[in-house]
Coordinates of C-alpha atoms in Angstrom, one line a residue:
M1 CA -26.5 36.8 -31.6
K2 CA -23.1 35.2 -32.0
Q3 CA -23.3 35.6 -35.7
K4 CA -24.2 39.3 -35.4
K5 CA -21.4 39.9 -33.0
Y6 CA -18.9 38.3 -35.3
Y7 CA -20.2 40.2 -38.2
R8 CA -19.8 43.5 -36.3
F9 CA -16.2 42.7 -35.4
Y10 CA -15.6 41.9 -39.0
K11 CA -17.1 45.3 -40.0
I12 CA -15.0 47.2 -37.4
G13 CA -11.8 45.7 -38.8
F14 CA -12.8 46.3 -42.4
W15 CA -14.0 49.9 -41.9
F16 CA -10.9 50.8 -39.9
F17 CA -8.8 49.7 -43.0
I18 CA -11.1 51.7 -45.4
L19 CA -10.7 54.7 -43.1
L20 CA -6.9 54.5 -43.3
I21 CA -7.2 54.5 -47.1
L22 CA -9.6 57.4 -47.2
L23 CA -7.6 59.5 -44.8
E24 CA -4.5 58.9 -46.9
L25 CA -6.4 59.7 -50.1
F26 CA -8.5 62.6 -48.8
P27 CA -6.7 64.3 -45.9
T28 CA -8.6 67.1 -44.2
N29 CA -8.6 69.1 -41.0
H30 CA -12.2 68.1 -40.5
N31 CA -11.6 64.4 -39.4
T32 CA -15.0 64.4 -37.7
R33 CA -16.7 64.8 -41.0
N34 CA -14.8 61.8 -42.4
Y35 CA -16.0 59.6 -39.5
E36 CA -19.5 60.8 -40.1
K37 CA -19.4 59.8 -43.7
L38 CA -17.9 56.5 -42.9
N39 CA -20.6 55.9 -40.3
H40 CA -23.2 56.6 -42.9
I41 CA -21.7 54.0 -45.2
E42 CA -21.4 51.5 -42.4
E43 CA -25.0 52.0 -41.5
L44 CA -26.1 51.3 -45.0
Y45 CA -23.8 48.2 -45.1
G46 CA -25.5 46.8 -42.0
V47 CA -29.0 47.6 -43.1
I48 CA -28.5 45.8 -46.4
L49 CA -27.0 42.7 -44.9
E50 CA -29.6 42.4 -42.1
N51 CA -32.7 43.3 -44.1
Y52 CA -32.2 42.7 -47.9
Q53 CA -34.9 40.4 -49.4
S54 CA -32.5 37.8 -50.8
S55 CA -29.2 36.4 -49.8
I56 CA -26.1 38.6 -50.3
S57 CA -22.7 37.8 -49.1
E58 CA -20.4 40.2 -47.3
D59 CA -17.6 39.5 -49.8
S60 CA -19.9 40.6 -52.7
L61 CA -21.0 43.8 -50.9
I62 CA -17.5 44.7 -50.0
K63 CA -16.5 44.1 -53.6
S64 CA -19.2 46.5 -54.8
L65 CA -18.1 49.1 -52.3
R66 CA -14.5 48.8 -53.4
E67 CA -15.5 49.1 -57.1
G68 CA -17.7 52.1 -56.3
M69 CA -14.8 53.9 -54.5
L70 CA -12.4 53.3 -57.4
S71 CA -14.8 54.3 -60.1
N72 CA -14.3 57.9 -59.2
L73 CA -10.5 57.7 -59.6
D74 CA -8.3 57.3 -62.6
P75 CA -8.3 54.0 -64.4
F76 CA -4.8 53.1 -63.2
T77 CA -5.8 53.1 -59.6
R78 CA -7.1 49.6 -58.8
Y79 CA -7.4 46.7 -56.5
I80 CA -5.3 43.6 -57.3
S81 CA -6.4 40.2 -55.9
K82 CA -4.0 37.8 -54.3
E83 CA -4.1 35.5 -57.3
E84 CA -3.6 38.2 -59.8
L85 CA -0.8 39.8 -57.8
M86 CA 1.2 36.6 -57.9
R87 CA 1.2 36.8 -61.7
V88 CA 1.8 40.5 -61.8
N89 CA 4.9 40.2 -59.5
E90 CA 6.2 37.3 -61.5
D91 CA 5.9 39.2 -64.8
F92 CA 7.9 42.1 -63.6
A93 CA 10.4 40.2 -61.4
G94 CA 12.2 38.8 -64.4
D95 CA 11.5 35.1 -63.7
F96 CA 9.1 32.6 -62.0
Y97 CA 9.2 29.0 -61.0
G98 CA 7.5 26.6 -63.4
I99 CA 8.1 23.8 -65.8
G100 CA 9.2 25.8 -68.9
V101 CA 6.7 25.5 -71.6
Q102 CA 4.7 27.9 -73.8
F103 CA 1.1 26.5 -74.2
T104 CA -2.2 27.2 -75.8
I105 CA -5.6 25.6 -75.1
I106 CA -7.4 24.1 -78.1
R107 CA -10.5 21.9 -77.8
D108 CA -10.3 21.9 -74.0
T109 CA -6.8 20.5 -74.1
V110 CA -3.5 22.1 -73.1
M111 CA -1.1 21.9 -76.1
V112 CA 2.6 22.6 -75.8
I113 CA 3.7 25.2 -78.4
K114 CA 7.3 25.6 -77.4
V115 CA 9.6 24.1 -74.8
I116 CA 12.0 26.6 -73.1
D117 CA 15.7 25.8 -73.6
D118 CA 17.4 24.2 -70.5
G119 CA 14.1 24.2 -68.6
P120 CA 12.6 21.4 -66.6
S121 CA 10.4 20.3 -69.5
E122 CA 13.2 20.1 -72.0
K123 CA 15.2 18.1 -69.5
A124 CA 12.3 15.7 -69.1
G125 CA 11.9 15.2 -72.8
L126 CA 8.7 17.2 -73.5
L127 CA 8.3 18.2 -77.1
A128 CA 6.3 20.9 -79.0
G129 CA 2.9 19.3 -79.9
D130 CA 2.6 17.3 -76.7
R131 CA -0.8 17.4 -75.0
I132 CA -0.8 17.7 -71.2
I133 CA -3.7 15.6 -70.1
G134 CA -2.9 15.0 -66.4
V135 CA -1.1 16.8 -63.6
D136 CA -0.3 15.0 -60.3
S137 CA -2.8 12.2 -60.9
E138 CA -5.6 14.7 -61.7
N139 CA -7.3 15.1 -65.0
F140 CA -6.1 18.2 -66.8
T141 CA -8.7 18.5 -69.7
G142 CA -12.2 19.9 -69.9
K143 CA -14.1 23.1 -70.3
E144 CA -13.0 24.4 -66.9
I145 CA -9.4 24.6 -68.1
D146 CA -8.3 28.2 -68.9
N147 CA -5.1 30.1 -69.0
S148 CA -5.2 31.1 -65.3
F149 CA -6.0 27.6 -64.1
V150 CA -3.1 26.2 -66.1
M151 CA -0.6 28.8 -64.9
N152 CA -1.7 28.4 -61.3
T153 CA -1.3 24.6 -61.6
L154 CA 2.0 24.4 -63.4
R155 CA 3.8 27.2 -61.5
G156 CA 4.8 26.9 -57.9
K157 CA 7.8 26.7 -55.6
R158 CA 11.3 26.0 -56.8
G159 CA 12.2 22.3 -56.6
E160 CA 8.7 21.0 -56.2
K161 CA 8.0 17.7 -58.1
V162 CA 5.3 17.7 -60.8
E163 CA 4.0 14.5 -62.3
L164 CA 2.7 15.0 -65.9
K165 CA 0.7 12.7 -68.1
I166 CA 1.4 13.5 -71.7
F167 CA -0.4 12.4 -74.9
R168 CA 1.9 12.2 -77.9
K169 CA 0.9 10.8 -81.3
N170 CA -1.6 8.3 -79.9
T171 CA 0.7 7.3 -77.0
E172 CA 0.4 8.2 -73.3
L173 CA 3.6 9.1 -71.5
N174 CA 4.3 9.9 -67.8
K175 CA 7.0 12.5 -67.1
T176 CA 8.4 13.7 -63.7
L177 CA 9.6 17.3 -63.5
Y178 CA 11.0 19.6 -60.8
R179 CA 10.0 23.3 -61.0
D180 CA 12.8 25.7 -61.6
A181 CA 13.5 29.3 -62.4
I182 CA 12.0 30.3 -65.8
P183 CA 13.3 33.6 -67.2
L184 CA 10.8 36.3 -68.3
N185 CA 13.2 38.4 -70.4
S186 CA 12.1 41.9 -71.1
I187 CA 14.2 42.1 -74.3
E188 CA 12.7 39.8 -76.8
T189 CA 15.5 40.0 -79.3
S190 CA 18.6 41.9 -80.4
Y191 CA 20.7 41.6 -83.6
L192 CA 22.8 43.4 -86.2
I193 CA 20.2 44.6 -88.7
K194 CA 22.3 46.3 -91.3
D195 CA 25.9 47.5 -91.6
N196 CA 26.8 49.0 -88.2
I197 CA 23.2 49.3 -87.0
G198 CA 21.8 47.3 -84.1
Y199 CA 18.2 46.5 -83.3
V200 CA 16.8 45.9 -79.7
K201 CA 13.2 44.9 -79.1
L202 CA 12.2 45.8 -75.6
D203 CA 8.9 44.2 -74.5
K204 CA 8.5 45.8 -70.9
F205 CA 10.4 47.5 -68.1
S206 CA 10.9 44.8 -65.5
A207 CA 13.3 44.4 -62.6
T208 CA 15.9 43.0 -65.0
T209 CA 15.5 45.3 -68.0
Y210 CA 18.6 47.5 -67.4
T211 CA 20.8 44.5 -66.8
E212 CA 19.6 42.9 -70.0
F213 CA 20.0 46.0 -71.9
K214 CA 23.5 46.6 -70.8
E215 CA 24.4 43.1 -71.8
V216 CA 22.9 43.1 -75.3
V217 CA 24.2 46.6 -76.1
S218 CA 27.7 45.5 -75.1
N219 CA 27.4 42.4 -77.3
L220 CA 26.2 44.5 -80.2
K221 CA 29.1 46.9 -79.9
E222 CA 31.5 44.0 -80.0
E223 CA 29.8 43.1 -83.4
G224 CA 30.6 46.7 -84.6
V225 CA 27.3 48.4 -83.9
A226 CA 27.7 52.2 -83.7
K227 CA 24.0 53.1 -84.3
L228 CA 20.9 51.8 -82.6
I229 CA 17.2 51.2 -83.2
L230 CA 15.3 50.7 -79.9
D231 CA 11.9 49.2 -80.6
L232 CA 9.3 50.2 -77.9
R233 CA 6.2 49.3 -79.9
G234 CA 3.6 47.5 -77.8
N235 CA 5.6 48.1 -74.6
P236 CA 3.1 49.0 -71.8
G237 CA 5.8 50.3 -69.4
G238 CA 6.8 49.0 -66.0
Y239 CA 9.3 50.2 -63.4
L240 CA 10.3 53.9 -63.5
D241 CA 13.8 53.4 -62.3
Q242 CA 14.5 51.0 -65.2
A243 CA 13.3 53.6 -67.7
V244 CA 15.5 56.2 -66.1
D245 CA 18.5 53.8 -66.3
I246 CA 17.9 53.1 -70.0
V247 CA 17.7 56.8 -70.8
N248 CA 20.9 57.4 -68.8
E249 CA 22.8 55.1 -71.2
F250 CA 22.2 57.7 -74.0
L251 CA 22.8 61.0 -72.3
E252 CA 25.8 63.1 -71.3
G253 CA 26.0 64.0 -67.6
N254 CA 23.7 66.2 -65.5
L255 CA 20.7 66.3 -67.9
E256 CA 17.2 65.9 -66.7
I257 CA 15.6 62.6 -67.6
V258 CA 12.2 63.0 -65.9
S259 CA 10.5 64.5 -62.9
T260 CA 7.6 63.4 -60.8
E261 CA 5.2 65.3 -58.5
G262 CA 1.9 64.7 -56.8
K263 CA -0.3 66.3 -54.2
H264 CA 1.2 64.1 -51.5
R265 CA 4.5 63.5 -53.1
K266 CA 7.3 66.1 -53.3
K267 CA 8.9 66.9 -56.7
N268 CA 11.6 64.4 -57.5
T269 CA 13.9 65.0 -60.5
Y270 CA 16.1 62.3 -62.0
Y271 CA 19.3 63.3 -63.8
S272 CA 21.9 61.5 -66.0
N273 CA 25.2 60.7 -64.4
N274 CA 27.5 60.7 -67.5
K275 CA 28.2 56.9 -67.1
G276 CA 26.1 55.7 -70.1
S277 CA 27.7 53.4 -72.6
F278 CA 25.9 54.7 -75.8
K279 CA 26.2 58.5 -75.5
K280 CA 27.5 59.2 -79.0
G281 CA 25.9 56.7 -81.4
D282 CA 23.0 57.7 -83.6
L283 CA 19.6 56.6 -82.1
V284 CA 16.1 55.9 -83.3
I285 CA 13.2 55.0 -81.0
L286 CA 10.2 53.2 -82.4
I287 CA 6.8 53.7 -80.7
N288 CA 3.1 53.1 -81.4
E289 CA -0.3 53.5 -79.8
E290 CA 0.5 50.7 -77.3
S291 CA 3.8 52.3 -76.1
A292 CA 2.9 53.6 -72.6
S293 CA 4.2 54.9 -69.3
A294 CA 7.9 54.0 -69.0
S295 CA 8.2 53.7 -72.8
E296 CA 6.9 57.3 -73.0
I297 CA 9.5 58.4 -70.4
V298 CA 12.3 57.1 -72.6
A299 CA 10.9 58.5 -75.8
G300 CA 10.0 61.9 -74.2
A301 CA 13.5 62.3 -72.7
I302 CA 15.3 61.4 -76.0
Q303 CA 13.0 63.7 -77.9
D304 CA 13.3 66.7 -75.6
H305 CA 17.2 66.4 -75.5
D306 CA 17.2 66.0 -79.4
R307 CA 19.4 62.9 -78.7
G308 CA 17.7 60.8 -81.3
H309 CA 14.7 60.5 -83.6
I310 CA 11.3 59.2 -82.7
V311 CA 9.6 57.2 -85.4
G312 CA 6.1 55.6 -85.5
R313 CA 2.6 56.4 -84.3
K314 CA 1.5 58.7 -81.4
S315 CA 2.0 56.9 -78.1
F316 CA -0.7 55.8 -75.6
G317 CA -0.6 58.9 -73.3
K318 CA 0.0 57.6 -69.7
G319 CA 1.6 60.3 -67.6
M320 CA 0.9 58.9 -64.2
V321 CA 3.2 57.2 -61.6
G322 CA 1.7 54.5 -59.4
E323 CA 2.7 52.8 -56.2
Q324 CA 1.7 49.4 -55.0
V325 CA 0.5 49.1 -51.4
P326 CA 0.2 45.5 -50.0
L327 CA -3.1 44.6 -48.3
N328 CA -4.0 42.2 -45.5
D329 CA -5.9 39.9 -47.8
G330 CA -2.8 39.1 -49.7
G331 CA -3.7 41.4 -52.6
A332 CA -2.5 44.9 -53.3
F333 CA -3.8 48.4 -54.0
R334 CA -2.1 50.1 -56.9
I335 CA -2.6 53.8 -56.5
T336 CA -1.6 56.8 -58.7
V337 CA 0.5 59.1 -56.5
S338 CA 2.0 61.6 -59.0
K339 CA 2.3 62.7 -62.5
Y340 CA 5.6 62.6 -64.5
Y341 CA 7.0 65.4 -66.7
T342 CA 9.5 65.1 -69.5
P343 CA 12.6 67.4 -69.4
S344 CA 10.8 70.1 -71.4
G345 CA 8.0 70.1 -68.8
R346 CA 5.4 68.1 -70.7
C347 CA 2.8 65.9 -69.0
I348 CA 1.6 63.6 -71.7
Q349 CA -1.4 62.1 -69.8
K350 CA -4.4 61.9 -72.1
P351 CA -8.0 62.4 -70.8
Y352 CA -9.5 59.3 -69.2
H353 CA -13.0 60.7 -68.7
S354 CA -15.1 62.2 -71.5
S355 CA -15.6 65.3 -69.3
D356 CA -11.9 66.0 -68.9
T357 CA -10.3 68.9 -70.6
L358 CA -6.7 69.0 -71.6
A359 CA -4.6 71.9 -72.9
S360 CA -3.4 69.7 -75.7
K361 CA -1.8 72.3 -77.9
K362 CA 0.4 73.9 -75.3
E363 CA 3.9 74.4 -76.8
F364 CA 7.1 73.2 -75.3
R365 CA 10.6 73.5 -76.6
T366 CA 13.3 70.8 -77.0
K367 CA 16.9 71.4 -76.2
Q368 CA 17.5 72.7 -79.8
G369 CA 14.4 74.8 -79.8
R370 CA 12.0 72.5 -81.7
V371 CA 8.3 72.8 -80.8
V372 CA 6.7 69.8 -79.1
F373 CA 3.3 69.5 -77.6
S374 CA 1.7 68.0 -74.5
E375 CA -1.2 66.3 -76.3
G376 CA -2.0 63.0 -74.6
G377 CA 1.1 61.1 -75.8
I378 CA 4.4 61.4 -77.5
T379 CA 4.0 62.5 -81.1
P380 CA 6.9 61.0 -83.2
D381 CA 9.3 63.2 -85.2
Y382 CA 8.5 60.9 -88.2
L383 CA 4.9 59.5 -88.5
V384 CA 4.3 56.1 -90.0
S385 CA 0.9 55.4 -91.4
N386 CA -1.1 52.4 -90.1
D387 CA -0.9 49.3 -92.2
T388 CA -4.7 48.6 -92.0
M389 CA -6.6 45.7 -93.4
S390 CA -9.5 46.2 -95.8
H391 CA -13.1 46.1 -94.3
F392 CA -13.5 42.6 -95.8
E393 CA -10.2 41.3 -94.5
S394 CA -10.8 42.7 -91.0
N395 CA -14.3 41.3 -90.8
F396 CA -13.2 37.9 -92.1
W397 CA -10.2 37.6 -89.8
N398 CA -11.9 38.7 -86.7
K399 CA -15.1 36.5 -87.3
N400 CA -13.0 33.4 -88.0
Y401 CA -9.9 34.0 -85.8
N402 CA -10.6 31.2 -83.3
T403 CA -11.3 28.7 -86.1
L404 CA -8.2 29.8 -88.1
Y405 CA -6.1 29.5 -84.9
E406 CA -7.1 25.9 -84.4
K407 CA -6.5 25.2 -88.1
A408 CA -3.1 26.8 -87.9
F409 CA -2.1 24.7 -84.8
D410 CA -3.3 21.5 -86.5
F411 CA -1.4 22.4 -89.7
A412 CA 1.8 23.1 -87.6
D413 CA 1.3 20.0 -85.5
N414 CA 0.8 17.7 -88.5
N415 CA 3.7 19.1 -90.5
R416 CA 6.1 20.1 -87.8
V417 CA 9.3 18.4 -89.2
E418 CA 8.8 19.8 -92.7
L419 CA 8.0 23.3 -91.5
T420 CA 11.0 23.3 -89.1
N421 CA 13.3 22.2 -91.8
N422 CA 12.2 24.7 -94.5
Y423 CA 8.9 26.4 -93.9
K424 CA 9.4 28.7 -97.0
K425 CA 9.6 25.7 -99.3
Y426 CA 6.7 24.0 -97.6
F427 CA 4.4 27.1 -97.8
K428 CA 5.2 27.6 -101.5
K429 CA 4.3 24.0 -102.3
N430 CA 1.1 24.1 -100.2
R431 CA -0.1 27.6 -101.0
D432 CA -3.4 26.4 -102.5
K433 CA -4.0 24.1 -99.6
L434 CA -3.6 26.9 -97.1
F435 CA -6.0 29.1 -99.1
S436 CA -8.6 26.3 -99.3
E437 CA -8.7 26.2 -95.4
M438 CA -9.8 29.9 -95.5
L439 CA -12.0 29.6 -98.5
E440 CA -14.4 27.2 -96.8
L441 CA -15.0 29.8 -94.1
S442 CA -16.0 32.6 -96.5
D443 CA -19.5 33.4 -97.7
D444 CA -18.1 35.4 -100.6
S445 CA -15.7 33.4 -102.7
L446 CA -15.2 36.1 -105.2
M447 CA -14.2 38.8 -102.6
I448 CA -11.9 36.5 -100.7
H449 CA -10.0 35.7 -103.9
S450 CA -9.3 39.5 -104.2
Y451 CA -7.4 39.3 -100.9
K452 CA -5.9 35.9 -101.4
D453 CA -2.2 36.9 -101.1
N454 CA -2.6 39.0 -97.9
L455 CA -4.8 36.4 -96.2
I456 CA -2.3 33.6 -96.9
I457 CA 0.5 35.7 -95.3
L458 CA -1.6 36.2 -92.2
F459 CA -2.4 32.5 -92.1
E460 CA 1.3 31.5 -92.6
N461 CA 2.2 33.8 -89.7
L462 CA -0.4 32.2 -87.5
I463 CA 1.1 28.8 -88.3
L464 CA 4.7 30.0 -87.7
N465 CA 3.7 31.2 -84.2
Q466 CA 3.6 27.5 -83.3
I467 CA 6.9 26.7 -84.9
L468 CA 9.4 29.6 -84.7
S469 CA 11.1 31.1 -81.7
T470 CA 10.2 34.7 -80.7
Q471 CA 13.4 35.9 -82.1
E472 CA 12.8 34.2 -85.5
L473 CA 9.3 35.6 -85.6
I474 CA 10.4 39.1 -85.0
Y475 CA 13.2 38.8 -87.6
R476 CA 10.6 37.6 -90.1
Y477 CA 8.1 40.4 -89.3
N478 CA 10.9 43.0 -89.5
K479 CA 11.8 42.3 -93.1
D480 CA 8.8 44.2 -94.4
D481 CA 8.2 46.7 -91.6
E482 CA 7.5 50.3 -92.5
Y483 CA 8.7 51.6 -89.1
L484 CA 12.1 49.9 -89.6
E485 CA 12.4 51.0 -93.2
K486 CA 12.0 54.6 -92.0
A487 CA 14.5 54.1 -89.1
L488 CA 17.1 52.6 -91.5
E489 CA 16.5 55.5 -94.0
I490 CA 17.3 58.0 -91.2
L491 CA 20.4 56.1 -89.9
L492 CA 21.9 55.4 -93.2
I493 CA 22.0 59.0 -94.3

């Protein structure tokens, strides 16, 4: 009886919480009907737990109920567990407390790829290529080691001591570190790309994005930059206010940036304030299929005001605004509360269910009268074709990626000094050796020789991921980038 009594109290608390959510999501004047529906669900809940033929936990049943509720909503409304929420908040806060390494897991062992400048690991003398085999006297190798486990173990509170056991070139070393703030910059790199043209690669819209952007643009202007390429490719979005602030940098005063509106949210329109620092210079925005949400707000506003040119591929098509509600279990509920609209009135949300319909060809007008469409994403002013692999290359690369990644790490680890000093010279000297590593994985030696040059470049890039900094990698990739070639063509006219 005590067990059933506890269980009923547990249910009462849980269903009261569910009721609050449902009343918020589905308000009605017929509250009695809501209670009746909840009573029906609670009745089923009790019948299952008290009568089902095999053991089933309350947690698993509640999880099934939660997933069932959310399955009828949009894919952006979801539950975030306590553990996941910690990582999500860190990613968008702009920093976290950790030891300052980038790592990968190969053969059940944590390998250090890069050591963050001025971080705890660099101060303690850790090097790229070190293996972390123990943390705080506990073994840190084995099949149970995954990325989440490593991050949960190495991150923590500021100032906490961490004892590491390191394996380096057949030698075991003990290192003592103290966790400290590790920056998670949203701007991956910025530099003077040509003449008076600056380049900024923006990875996400976090709490520090606008501050970072102001600083890098100020530095670029000091170098003589008068034109700008803002690269939003692969940027999944983030905070709405940061996107608004970025757009504000480019617009004259009192111009609409974006508006939001939902069934339970009044219309809210954001305007420029004429305080931007780059209101005159020529501008190109780069986007692709992975540019979403806040990235599309920026691209849409620039396009609608004819403030700059959009180059690339059609964007993802996420026109929803979400809010995050904290929950009693330490997790959170991220719920879509409104849609956003570009200055011309476009909502660029693409259908997320096969049964959805969308007036995709509805015409809208930019400030100068150009026709743009609301068709599930921002369509660029200048389209760039996809640089696709051949069928053979794609199959070979995807099938053997994990093996190639391990080979790339081993190659980098065994030749780190030579590659760091002059990787171009080393690659040229060892070109045939690199190809032989891939040749032994192919069932068709004739076909793989046809794609030798392309596959060697891919393998070289995989190796350099272990050697070069993020800025150096982007600089390398940008040299033969069709998006950038088109952007430069526009800006150099």
